[in-house]
mmCIF file of C-alpha atoms and ligand atoms in Angstrom:
data_model
loop_
_atom_site.group_PDB
_atom_site.id
_atom_site.type_symbol
_atom_site.label_atom_id
_atom_site.label_comp_id
_atom_site.label_asym_id
_atom_site.label_seq_id
_atom_site.Cartn_x
_atom_site.Cartn_y
_atom_site.Cartn_z
ATOM 1 C CA MET U 1 -8.717 -3.978 -13.455
ATOM 2 C CA ALA U 2 -6.874 -7.201 -13.365
ATOM 3 C CA ILE U 3 -9.419 -9.996 -13.026
ATOM 4 C CA LYS U 4 -7.749 -13.085 -11.666
ATOM 5 C CA LYS U 5 -9.376 -16.523 -11.628
ATOM 6 C CA ASN U 6 -9.254 -18.811 -8.498
ATOM 7 C CA HIS U 7 -8.770 -15.922 -6.160
ATOM 8 C CA GLY U 8 -12.337 -15.317 -5.294
ATOM 9 C CA GLY U 9 -13.319 -18.812 -4.727
ATOM 10 C CA ASP U 10 -14.671 -21.614 -6.865
ATOM 11 C CA ASP U 11 -17.817 -21.780 -8.803
ATOM 12 C CA LEU U 12 -19.861 -23.333 -6.093
ATOM 13 C CA PHE U 13 -18.817 -20.699 -3.654
ATOM 14 C CA LEU U 14 -19.647 -17.935 -6.176
ATOM 15 C CA SER U 15 -23.029 -19.282 -6.820
ATOM 16 C CA ARG U 16 -23.878 -19.503 -3.080
ATOM 17 C CA LEU U 17 -22.481 -15.996 -2.637
ATOM 18 C CA PHE U 18 -24.742 -14.842 -5.526
ATOM 19 C CA SER U 19 -27.910 -16.424 -3.963
ATOM 20 C CA TYR U 20 -27.060 -14.889 -0.546
ATOM 21 C CA LEU U 21 -26.754 -11.467 -2.174
ATOM 22 C CA GLN U 22 -29.943 -11.870 -4.273
ATOM 23 C CA LYS U 23 -31.880 -12.446 -1.123
ATOM 24 C CA GLN U 24 -30.010 -9.821 1.013
ATOM 25 C CA LEU U 25 -29.708 -6.803 -1.389
ATOM 26 C CA THR U 26 -32.310 -4.208 -2.179
ATOM 27 C CA ILE U 27 -31.422 -4.411 -5.738
ATOM 28 C CA GLN U 28 -31.282 -7.123 -8.489
ATOM 29 C CA ILE U 29 -27.743 -8.393 -9.335
ATOM 30 C CA ASP U 30 -26.726 -10.139 -12.717
ATOM 31 C CA LYS U 31 -23.248 -11.409 -12.142
ATOM 32 C CA ILE U 32 -20.323 -11.708 -9.730
ATOM 33 C CA ILE U 33 -16.832 -11.420 -11.035
ATOM 34 C CA PRO U 34 -13.909 -12.129 -8.741
ATOM 35 C CA ILE U 35 -11.173 -9.661 -8.671
ATOM 36 C CA ARG U 36 -9.043 -11.031 -5.874
ATOM 37 C CA LYS U 37 -9.506 -12.613 -2.608
ATOM 38 C CA HIS U 38 -12.606 -11.200 -0.901
ATOM 39 C CA VAL U 39 -12.946 -8.497 -3.669
ATOM 40 C CA TYR U 40 -15.682 -8.909 -6.342
ATOM 41 C CA PHE U 41 -17.124 -6.890 -9.105
ATOM 42 C CA VAL U 42 -20.841 -7.099 -9.103
ATOM 43 C CA LYS U 43 -22.837 -6.373 -12.235
ATOM 44 C CA SER U 44 -26.292 -4.956 -11.814
ATOM 45 C CA LYS U 45 -28.617 -3.056 -14.059
ATOM 46 C CA GLU U 46 -29.167 -0.577 -11.327
ATOM 47 C CA THR U 47 -25.618 -0.025 -10.127
ATOM 48 C CA ASN U 48 -22.411 -1.908 -10.610
ATOM 49 C CA PHE U 49 -20.484 -2.076 -7.489
ATOM 50 C CA ILE U 50 -17.375 -3.612 -5.811
ATOM 51 C CA LEU U 51 -18.105 -6.115 -2.971
ATOM 52 C CA LYS U 52 -15.275 -6.226 -0.540
ATOM 53 C CA GLY U 53 -14.989 -8.643 2.417
ATOM 54 C CA TYR U 54 -13.656 -7.816 5.853
ATOM 55 C CA SER U 55 -12.541 -10.282 8.514
ATOM 56 C CA SER U 56 -14.730 -8.791 11.274
ATOM 57 C CA TYR U 57 -17.911 -6.684 11.711
ATOM 58 C CA ASN U 58 -15.747 -4.097 13.466
ATOM 59 C CA ARG U 59 -13.473 -3.672 10.517
ATOM 60 C CA LEU U 60 -16.371 -3.117 8.157
ATOM 61 C CA LEU U 61 -17.847 -0.561 10.535
ATOM 62 C CA VAL U 62 -14.468 1.400 10.709
ATOM 63 C CA GLN U 63 -14.222 1.355 6.999
ATOM 64 C CA ASN U 64 -17.755 2.567 6.535
ATOM 65 C CA ASP U 65 -17.448 5.363 9.223
ATOM 66 C CA PHE U 66 -14.054 6.429 7.839
ATOM 67 C CA LEU U 67 -15.191 6.683 4.302
ATOM 68 C CA SER U 68 -18.138 8.712 5.159
ATOM 69 C CA ALA U 69 -16.134 10.991 7.446
ATOM 70 C CA LEU U 70 -13.637 11.510 4.587
ATOM 71 C CA LYS U 71 -16.478 12.449 2.249
ATOM 72 C CA GLN U 72 -18.020 14.816 4.873
ATOM 73 C CA GLU U 73 -14.807 16.589 5.270
ATOM 74 C CA GLY U 74 -14.588 17.180 1.632
ATOM 75 C CA PHE U 75 -12.300 14.401 0.153
ATOM 76 C CA GLU U 76 -13.869 13.516 -3.148
ATOM 77 C CA LYS U 77 -11.255 11.256 -4.634
ATOM 78 C CA THR U 78 -12.365 7.985 -3.282
ATOM 79 C CA TYR U 79 -15.357 5.725 -3.159
ATOM 80 C CA SER U 80 -18.480 5.861 -0.948
ATOM 81 C CA PHE U 81 -20.087 2.886 0.628
ATOM 82 C CA HIS U 82 -23.509 2.123 -0.918
ATOM 83 C CA GLN U 83 -26.007 0.980 1.607
ATOM 84 C CA LEU U 84 -27.615 -1.984 -0.264
ATOM 85 C CA ALA U 85 -28.201 -4.576 2.317
ATOM 86 C CA LYS U 86 -31.767 -5.159 3.638
ATOM 87 C CA ASN U 87 -30.564 -6.150 7.074
ATOM 88 C CA PRO U 88 -26.919 -5.056 7.485
ATOM 89 C CA PRO U 89 -24.301 -6.315 7.895
ATOM 90 C CA LEU U 90 -23.798 -8.728 4.919
ATOM 91 C CA GLN U 91 -22.274 -11.762 6.450
ATOM 92 C CA PHE U 92 -21.400 -14.718 4.458
ATOM 93 C CA ARG U 93 -19.128 -17.568 5.793
ATOM 94 C CA ASN U 94 -17.415 -15.548 8.455
ATOM 95 C CA THR U 95 -16.683 -12.618 6.222
ATOM 96 C CA PHE U 96 -18.573 -9.276 6.435
ATOM 97 C CA TYR U 97 -19.154 -7.461 3.161
ATOM 98 C CA GLY U 98 -19.344 -3.832 2.189
ATOM 99 C CA CYS U 99 -20.617 -2.538 -1.193
ATOM 100 C CA LEU U 100 -18.284 0.055 -2.563
ATOM 101 C CA GLU U 101 -19.261 2.568 -5.316
ATOM 102 C CA PHE U 102 -17.533 1.320 -8.469
ATOM 103 C CA ILE U 103 -14.903 3.731 -10.027
ATOM 104 C CA HIS U 104 -14.861 3.047 -13.710
ATOM 105 C CA PRO U 105 -11.324 2.637 -14.609
ATOM 106 C CA SER U 106 -9.537 4.470 -17.554
ATOM 107 C CA GLU U 107 -7.879 2.436 -20.262
ATOM 108 C CA LYS U 108 -4.664 4.185 -19.080
ATOM 109 C CA LYS U 109 -3.687 2.593 -15.806
ATOM 110 C CA PHE U 110 -1.925 4.274 -12.982
ATOM 111 C CA THR U 111 1.684 3.330 -12.654
ATOM 112 C CA TYR U 112 4.756 4.649 -11.093
ATOM 113 C CA HIS U 113 6.641 4.298 -14.226
ATOM 114 C CA PHE U 114 5.495 7.724 -15.330
ATOM 115 C CA ARG U 115 6.247 11.063 -13.954
ATOM 116 C CA GLU U 116 2.685 12.215 -14.533
ATOM 117 C CA ASP U 117 1.255 9.443 -12.313
ATOM 118 C CA GLN U 118 4.055 9.831 -9.634
ATOM 119 C CA GLU U 119 2.971 13.559 -9.458
ATOM 120 C CA GLU U 120 -0.682 12.969 -9.410
ATOM 121 C CA GLY U 121 -0.576 10.197 -6.851
ATOM 122 C CA LEU U 122 1.521 12.440 -4.517
ATOM 123 C CA GLU U 123 -1.126 15.202 -4.838
ATOM 124 C CA VAL U 124 -3.991 12.847 -4.040
ATOM 125 C CA LEU U 125 -2.086 11.460 -1.090
ATOM 126 C CA SER U 126 -1.327 15.020 0.159
ATOM 127 C CA GLN U 127 -4.924 16.124 -0.128
ATOM 128 C CA PHE U 128 -5.893 12.991 1.871
ATOM 129 C CA HIS U 129 -3.557 13.953 4.693
ATOM 130 C CA GLU U 130 -4.830 17.521 4.775
ATOM 131 C CA ILE U 131 -8.406 16.238 5.268
ATOM 132 C CA THR U 132 -7.575 13.304 7.655
ATOM 133 C CA GLY U 133 -5.669 15.803 9.874
ATOM 134 C CA ASN U 134 -9.138 16.885 10.921
ATOM 135 C CA LEU U 135 -10.418 13.386 11.728
ATOM 136 C CA ILE U 136 -8.028 12.523 14.447
ATOM 137 C CA ASN U 137 -10.132 13.299 17.415
ATOM 138 C CA ARG U 138 -13.029 11.252 15.900
ATOM 139 C CA PHE U 139 -10.847 8.112 15.272
ATOM 140 C CA GLU U 140 -8.339 8.185 18.004
ATOM 141 C CA GLY U 141 -8.716 4.897 19.911
ATOM 142 C CA ILE U 142 -10.437 3.331 16.985
ATOM 143 C CA ILE U 143 -7.689 3.408 14.416
ATOM 144 C CA PRO U 144 -4.147 2.164 15.674
ATOM 145 C CA SER U 145 -1.151 4.315 15.924
ATOM 146 C CA PHE U 146 1.487 3.919 13.188
ATOM 147 C CA LYS U 147 4.756 2.454 14.666
ATOM 148 C CA GLN U 148 7.507 2.808 12.060
ATOM 149 C CA LEU U 149 10.408 1.527 14.076
ATOM 150 C CA GLU U 150 8.579 -1.671 15.525
ATOM 151 C CA LYS U 151 7.279 -2.390 12.062
ATOM 152 C CA TRP U 152 10.724 -2.299 10.446
ATOM 153 C CA LYS U 153 12.441 -4.098 13.471
ATOM 154 C CA GLU U 154 10.083 -6.955 12.999
ATOM 155 C CA ARG U 155 10.757 -6.862 9.186
ATOM 156 C CA SER U 156 14.474 -7.062 9.739
ATOM 157 C CA ALA U 157 14.003 -9.815 12.332
ATOM 158 C CA THR U 158 12.048 -11.847 9.706
ATOM 159 C CA PHE U 159 14.569 -11.279 7.036
ATOM 160 C CA LEU U 160 17.323 -12.402 9.351
ATOM 161 C CA TYR U 161 15.406 -15.543 10.241
ATOM 162 C CA ASN U 162 15.003 -16.208 6.403
ATOM 163 C CA LEU U 163 18.647 -15.587 5.622
ATOM 164 C CA PRO U 164 19.471 -19.332 5.524
ATOM 165 C CA VAL U 165 17.344 -19.500 2.450
ATOM 166 C CA ILE U 166 18.107 -16.114 0.874
ATOM 167 C CA LYS U 167 21.961 -16.752 1.114
ATOM 168 C CA TYR U 168 21.520 -19.468 -1.537
ATOM 169 C CA TYR U 169 20.337 -16.845 -4.064
ATOM 170 C CA VAL U 170 22.053 -13.607 -3.022
ATOM 171 C CA GLN U 171 25.766 -13.188 -2.705
ATOM 172 C CA LYS U 172 27.173 -12.446 0.857
ATOM 173 C CA GLU U 173 28.679 -9.082 -0.069
ATOM 174 C CA ILE U 174 25.188 -7.824 -1.054
ATOM 175 C CA LEU U 175 23.471 -9.299 1.984
ATOM 176 C CA ASP U 176 25.974 -7.855 4.341
ATOM 177 C CA GLU U 177 25.556 -4.475 2.822
ATOM 178 C CA LEU U 178 21.694 -4.546 3.022
ATOM 179 C CA LEU U 179 21.934 -5.654 6.741
ATOM 180 C CA TYR U 180 24.387 -2.757 7.283
ATOM 181 C CA TRP U 181 21.884 -0.217 5.708
ATOM 182 C CA ALA U 182 19.074 -1.618 7.766
ATOM 183 C CA ASP U 183 20.936 -1.329 11.120
ATOM 184 C CA TRP U 184 22.271 2.014 10.332
ATOM 185 C CA SER U 185 18.795 3.206 9.357
ATOM 186 C CA LEU U 186 17.019 1.730 12.367
ATOM 187 C CA GLU U 187 19.575 3.336 14.766
ATOM 188 C CA GLY U 188 19.088 6.669 13.097
ATOM 189 C CA ILE U 189 15.239 6.532 13.242
ATOM 190 C CA GLN U 190 15.590 5.608 16.852
ATOM 191 C CA ALA U 191 17.830 8.734 17.548
ATOM 192 C CA GLU U 192 15.297 10.807 15.656
ATOM 193 C CA SER U 193 12.189 9.140 17.102
ATOM 194 C CA SER U 194 10.744 12.403 18.416
ATOM 195 C CA PHE U 195 10.418 13.455 14.858
ATOM 196 C CA PHE U 196 8.324 10.518 13.711
ATOM 197 C CA LYS U 197 6.015 11.096 16.602
ATOM 198 C CA ALA U 198 4.323 13.678 14.546
ATOM 199 C CA GLU U 199 4.394 17.424 14.335
ATOM 200 C CA LYS U 200 0.828 17.356 13.093
ATOM 201 C CA ALA U 201 -0.813 13.831 13.186
ATOM 202 C CA ALA U 202 -3.061 12.637 10.298
ATOM 203 C CA ILE U 203 -4.667 9.385 9.444
ATOM 204 C CA LEU U 204 -2.178 7.491 7.222
ATOM 205 C CA HIS U 205 -3.191 5.451 4.284
ATOM 206 C CA GLY U 206 -0.530 2.876 5.004
ATOM 207 C CA ASP U 207 -0.388 1.070 1.691
ATOM 208 C CA VAL U 208 0.466 3.392 -1.134
ATOM 209 C CA ALA U 209 1.241 0.772 -3.696
ATOM 210 C CA HIS U 210 0.370 1.687 -7.239
ATOM 211 C CA HIS U 211 -2.672 -0.680 -7.186
ATOM 212 C CA ASN U 212 -4.330 1.433 -4.430
ATOM 213 C CA PHE U 213 -4.491 4.370 -6.847
ATOM 214 C CA LEU U 214 -7.040 4.298 -9.573
ATOM 215 C CA ARG U 215 -7.194 6.449 -12.651
ATOM 216 C CA SER U 216 -10.834 6.842 -13.491
ATOM 217 C CA LYS U 217 -12.460 7.078 -16.869
ATOM 218 C CA ASN U 218 -12.607 10.776 -16.531
ATOM 219 C CA GLU U 219 -8.823 10.773 -15.876
ATOM 220 C CA ILE U 220 -9.132 11.590 -12.087
ATOM 221 C CA VAL U 221 -6.637 9.738 -9.759
ATOM 222 C CA TYR U 222 -8.536 8.134 -6.892
ATOM 223 C CA LEU U 223 -7.117 6.734 -3.662
ATOM 224 C CA ILE U 224 -8.661 3.313 -2.575
ATOM 225 C CA ASP U 225 -8.140 0.461 -0.072
ATOM 226 C CA PHE U 226 -8.093 1.879 3.494
ATOM 227 C CA ASP U 227 -7.484 -1.428 5.081
ATOM 228 C CA LEU U 228 -4.098 -0.322 6.752
ATOM 229 C CA ILE U 229 -5.091 3.194 8.030
ATOM 230 C CA SER U 230 -3.339 4.300 11.056
ATOM 231 C CA ILE U 231 -2.735 7.502 13.037
ATOM 232 C CA GLY U 232 0.649 9.031 12.611
ATOM 233 C CA ASN U 233 3.040 11.525 11.015
ATOM 234 C CA PRO U 234 1.980 11.886 7.319
ATOM 235 C CA ILE U 235 5.589 11.748 6.623
ATOM 236 C CA SER U 236 5.525 7.999 7.131
ATOM 237 C CA ASP U 237 3.203 7.722 4.063
ATOM 238 C CA LEU U 238 5.449 10.037 2.100
ATOM 239 C CA LEU U 239 8.354 7.807 3.064
ATOM 240 C CA GLN U 240 6.446 4.833 1.650
ATOM 241 C CA TYR U 241 5.618 6.782 -1.429
ATOM 242 C CA ALA U 242 9.254 7.674 -1.951
ATOM 243 C CA ASN U 243 10.311 4.110 -1.546
ATOM 244 C CA ARG U 244 7.734 3.061 -4.206
ATOM 245 C CA ILE U 245 8.864 5.552 -6.754
ATOM 246 C CA LEU U 246 12.731 5.576 -6.202
ATOM 247 C CA PRO U 247 13.128 2.500 -8.378
ATOM 248 C CA TYR U 248 11.803 4.527 -11.201
ATOM 249 C CA LEU U 249 13.954 7.581 -10.442
ATOM 250 C CA ASN U 250 17.198 5.572 -10.448
ATOM 251 C CA TRP U 251 17.494 6.064 -6.789
ATOM 252 C CA SER U 252 18.354 9.633 -7.251
ATOM 253 C CA ILE U 253 17.952 12.184 -4.470
ATOM 254 C CA PRO U 254 18.056 15.065 -6.990
ATOM 255 C CA GLU U 255 15.104 13.277 -8.897
ATOM 256 C CA LEU U 256 13.126 12.981 -5.792
ATOM 257 C CA SER U 257 13.792 16.613 -4.908
ATOM 258 C CA LYS U 258 11.913 17.507 -8.139
ATOM 259 C CA TYR U 259 8.747 17.081 -6.051
ATOM 260 C CA LYS U 260 8.108 19.961 -3.835
ATOM 261 C CA ARG U 261 6.033 17.746 -1.605
ATOM 262 C CA PHE U 262 9.271 16.026 -0.515
ATOM 263 C CA HIS U 263 11.189 19.178 0.314
ATOM 264 C CA PRO U 264 10.326 19.601 4.044
ATOM 265 C CA ALA U 265 10.973 15.885 4.564
ATOM 266 C CA LEU U 266 14.361 15.859 2.827
ATOM 267 C CA LYS U 267 15.598 18.394 5.316
ATOM 268 C CA LYS U 268 14.908 16.034 8.225
ATOM 269 C CA LYS U 269 17.568 13.718 9.353
ATOM 270 C CA GLY U 270 14.739 11.163 10.387
ATOM 271 C CA PHE U 271 13.416 10.983 6.932
ATOM 272 C CA LEU U 272 16.919 10.521 5.376
ATOM 273 C CA TYR U 273 17.773 7.619 7.830
ATOM 274 C CA ALA U 274 14.412 6.020 7.004
ATOM 275 C CA LEU U 275 15.071 6.287 3.247
ATOM 276 C CA ALA U 276 18.032 4.095 3.627
ATOM 277 C CA TYR U 277 16.117 1.215 4.988
ATOM 278 C CA PRO U 278 15.791 -1.451 2.289
ATOM 279 C CA THR U 279 12.066 -2.013 3.138
ATOM 280 C CA ASP U 280 11.057 -3.292 -0.314
ATOM 281 C CA ILE U 281 13.829 -5.887 -0.498
ATOM 282 C CA PHE U 282 13.048 -7.171 2.919
ATOM 283 C CA ARG U 283 9.321 -7.123 2.372
ATOM 284 C CA GLU U 284 9.462 -8.930 -0.899
ATOM 285 C CA TRP U 285 11.830 -11.715 0.304
ATOM 286 C CA ASN U 286 9.890 -12.257 3.473
ATOM 287 C CA ARG U 287 6.779 -12.456 1.439
ATOM 288 C CA ALA U 288 8.236 -14.785 -1.202
ATOM 289 C CA ILE U 289 9.546 -17.130 1.541
ATOM 290 C CA ARG U 290 6.229 -17.044 3.521
ATOM 291 C CA GLU U 291 4.308 -17.822 0.216
ATOM 292 C CA LYS U 292 6.925 -20.264 -0.852
ATOM 293 C CA SER U 293 7.081 -18.563 -4.248
ATOM 294 C CA TYR U 294 10.738 -17.547 -4.412
ATOM 295 C CA PHE U 295 11.667 -20.358 -6.717
ATOM 296 C CA GLN U 296 9.019 -19.573 -9.341
ATOM 297 C CA PRO U 297 10.948 -18.044 -12.394
ATOM 298 C CA GLU U 298 8.854 -14.794 -12.654
ATOM 299 C CA ARG U 299 9.035 -14.248 -8.872
ATOM 300 C CA LYS U 300 12.737 -14.923 -8.792
ATOM 301 C CA LYS U 301 13.390 -12.426 -11.567
ATOM 302 C CA GLN U 302 11.581 -9.767 -9.639
ATOM 303 C CA LEU U 303 13.448 -10.517 -6.501
ATOM 304 C CA PHE U 304 16.729 -10.422 -8.280
ATOM 305 C CA GLU U 305 15.898 -7.167 -10.014
ATOM 306 C CA ILE U 306 15.227 -5.316 -6.855
ATOM 307 C CA THR U 307 18.088 -7.011 -4.777
ATOM 308 C CA ILE U 308 20.898 -7.364 -7.401
ATOM 309 C CA GLY U 309 19.903 -5.451 -10.366
ATOM 310 C CA GLN U 310 19.513 -2.145 -8.598
ATOM 311 C CA PHE U 311 22.256 -2.711 -6.078
ATOM 312 C CA LYS U 312 24.862 -0.260 -7.645
ATOM 313 C CA GLU U 313 22.426 2.584 -7.689
ATOM 314 C CA ARG U 314 21.116 1.778 -4.305
ATOM 315 C CA LYS U 315 24.620 1.775 -2.830
ATOM 316 C CA GLU U 316 25.206 5.257 -4.389
ATOM 317 C CA PHE U 317 21.934 6.376 -2.924
ATOM 318 C CA PHE U 318 23.012 5.141 0.505
ATOM 319 C CA LYS U 319 26.230 7.053 0.355
ATOM 320 C CA ALA U 320 24.443 10.258 -0.799
ATOM 321 C CA LEU U 321 21.910 9.967 2.229
ATOM 322 C CA GLN U 322 24.989 9.624 4.554
ATOM 323 C CA GLU U 323 26.513 12.675 2.977
ATOM 324 C CA LYS U 324 23.381 14.717 3.207
ATOM 325 C CA ILE U 325 22.934 13.730 6.920
ATOM 326 C CA ILE U 326 26.553 15.002 7.682
ATOM 327 C CA GLU U 327 25.483 18.131 5.764
ATOM 328 C CA ILE U 328 22.600 18.895 7.930
ATOM 329 C CA GLY U 329 24.823 18.104 11.010
HETATM 330 N N1 ADP Z 25 -14.213 1.097 -5.774
HETATM 331 C C1 ADP Z 25 -13.503 0.468 -6.797
HETATM 332 N N2 ADP Z 25 -13.761 0.754 -8.006
HETATM 333 C C2 ADP Z 25 -13.047 0.071 -9.043
HETATM 334 N N3 ADP Z 25 -12.110 -0.918 -8.681
HETATM 335 C C3 ADP Z 25 -11.844 -1.156 -7.398
HETATM 336 C C4 ADP Z 25 -12.559 -0.656 -6.468
HETATM 337 N N4 ADP Z 25 -12.131 -1.090 -5.266
HETATM 338 C C5 ADP Z 25 -11.249 -2.027 -5.599
HETATM 339 N N5 ADP Z 25 -11.203 -2.139 -6.979
HETATM 340 C C6 ADP Z 25 -10.138 -2.998 -7.612
HETATM 341 O O1 ADP Z 25 -9.998 -4.138 -6.825
HETATM 342 C C7 ADP Z 25 -8.582 -4.241 -6.371
HETATM 343 C C8 ADP Z 25 -8.472 -4.812 -5.092
HETATM 344 O O2 ADP Z 25 -9.213 -3.973 -4.078
HETATM 345 P P1 ADP Z 25 -8.602 -3.406 -2.761
HETATM 346 O O3 ADP Z 25 -9.631 -2.681 -2.013
HETATM 347 O O4 ADP Z 25 -7.293 -2.653 -3.016
HETATM 348 O O5 ADP Z 25 -8.333 -4.800 -2.004
HETATM 349 P P2 ADP Z 25 -7.091 -5.449 -1.326
HETATM 350 O O6 ADP Z 25 -7.208 -5.138 0.198
HETATM 351 O O7 ADP Z 25 -7.222 -6.803 -1.629
HETATM 352 O O8 ADP Z 25 -5.814 -4.781 -1.970
HETATM 353 C C9 ADP Z 25 -8.011 -2.753 -6.546
HETATM 354 O O9 ADP Z 25 -6.671 -2.763 -6.806
HETATM 355 C C10 ADP Z 25 -8.836 -2.362 -7.790
HETATM 356 O O10 ADP Z 25 -8.269 -2.944 -9.030
HETATM 357 MG MG1 MG Z 26 -5.459 -2.926 -2.475
#
């Protein structure tokens, strides 16, 4: 667990939050340690827990209901909400807080660098979808629908808007190529849109970054952070997962095919078109520009690595996708 300073507010904020919790909780607490914005580790002799803030009461309620539904349906590999407030909800300075069961992390962190972790993450995610497939009726109208095409069109538009800055850092040939992949991909997704509208819908996790998987002390991989859940085709989560691990698979389709879970998807044109979309590159540049962090040396290094460092492999990957689509016909 990376504990960052300055993310959870200053000392004064923390001491006020501490007093608030002391008054409002049914248990005694000893210490609050910020993890990141709105996420705290709370030490208590009775139960250590994670305190997570949500921007509205509604969001907190949805999380609470979703997590208890998940558990009821038999999904064990996540946390439960502790009910520790004397008069719920906990509300401190316009933020609503939930108390999450603390999953004791293993020394060995979950990372997409290793095949074992790639595999285990994929299994947890698939179990998650199997279970959330049964929760659609209950959460329809409460959780939004996932809109792949709209999301990526917006991402492309922002990237285009940011180009006048990006072009100082990335050569034109590469940018032209990236924009070509993006257009080709979006057109393909549009043509195959019926495919994304789900054969069998499930609740998608929506953010399968490595830090939303937790390897616990007893070596079980847990899935956490359901802030971005939506209803859609589970293949959209698989797509995101593939995007996350491909940099560690040298952008190789045969490597991706080693995972049986991807086999059905790799036979679908819609999935192949979508794999071509440079989602990580666009996302990271858009974020770096939004946060004005693109000139920081560490950040710049990371941006260059994904944009330029892996460019040759990604170009080959794009060609392979095109060929595979022709093969399917
Ligand atoms: N239940 C938990 N047990 C242990 N660690 C947790 C738990 N929930 C969150 N964390 C830690 O806090 C980090 C941020 O929490 P997360 O819910 O993912 O918030 P965010 O929405 O800010 O990404 C996680 O990446 C993890 O390291
Ligand atoms: Mg998270």
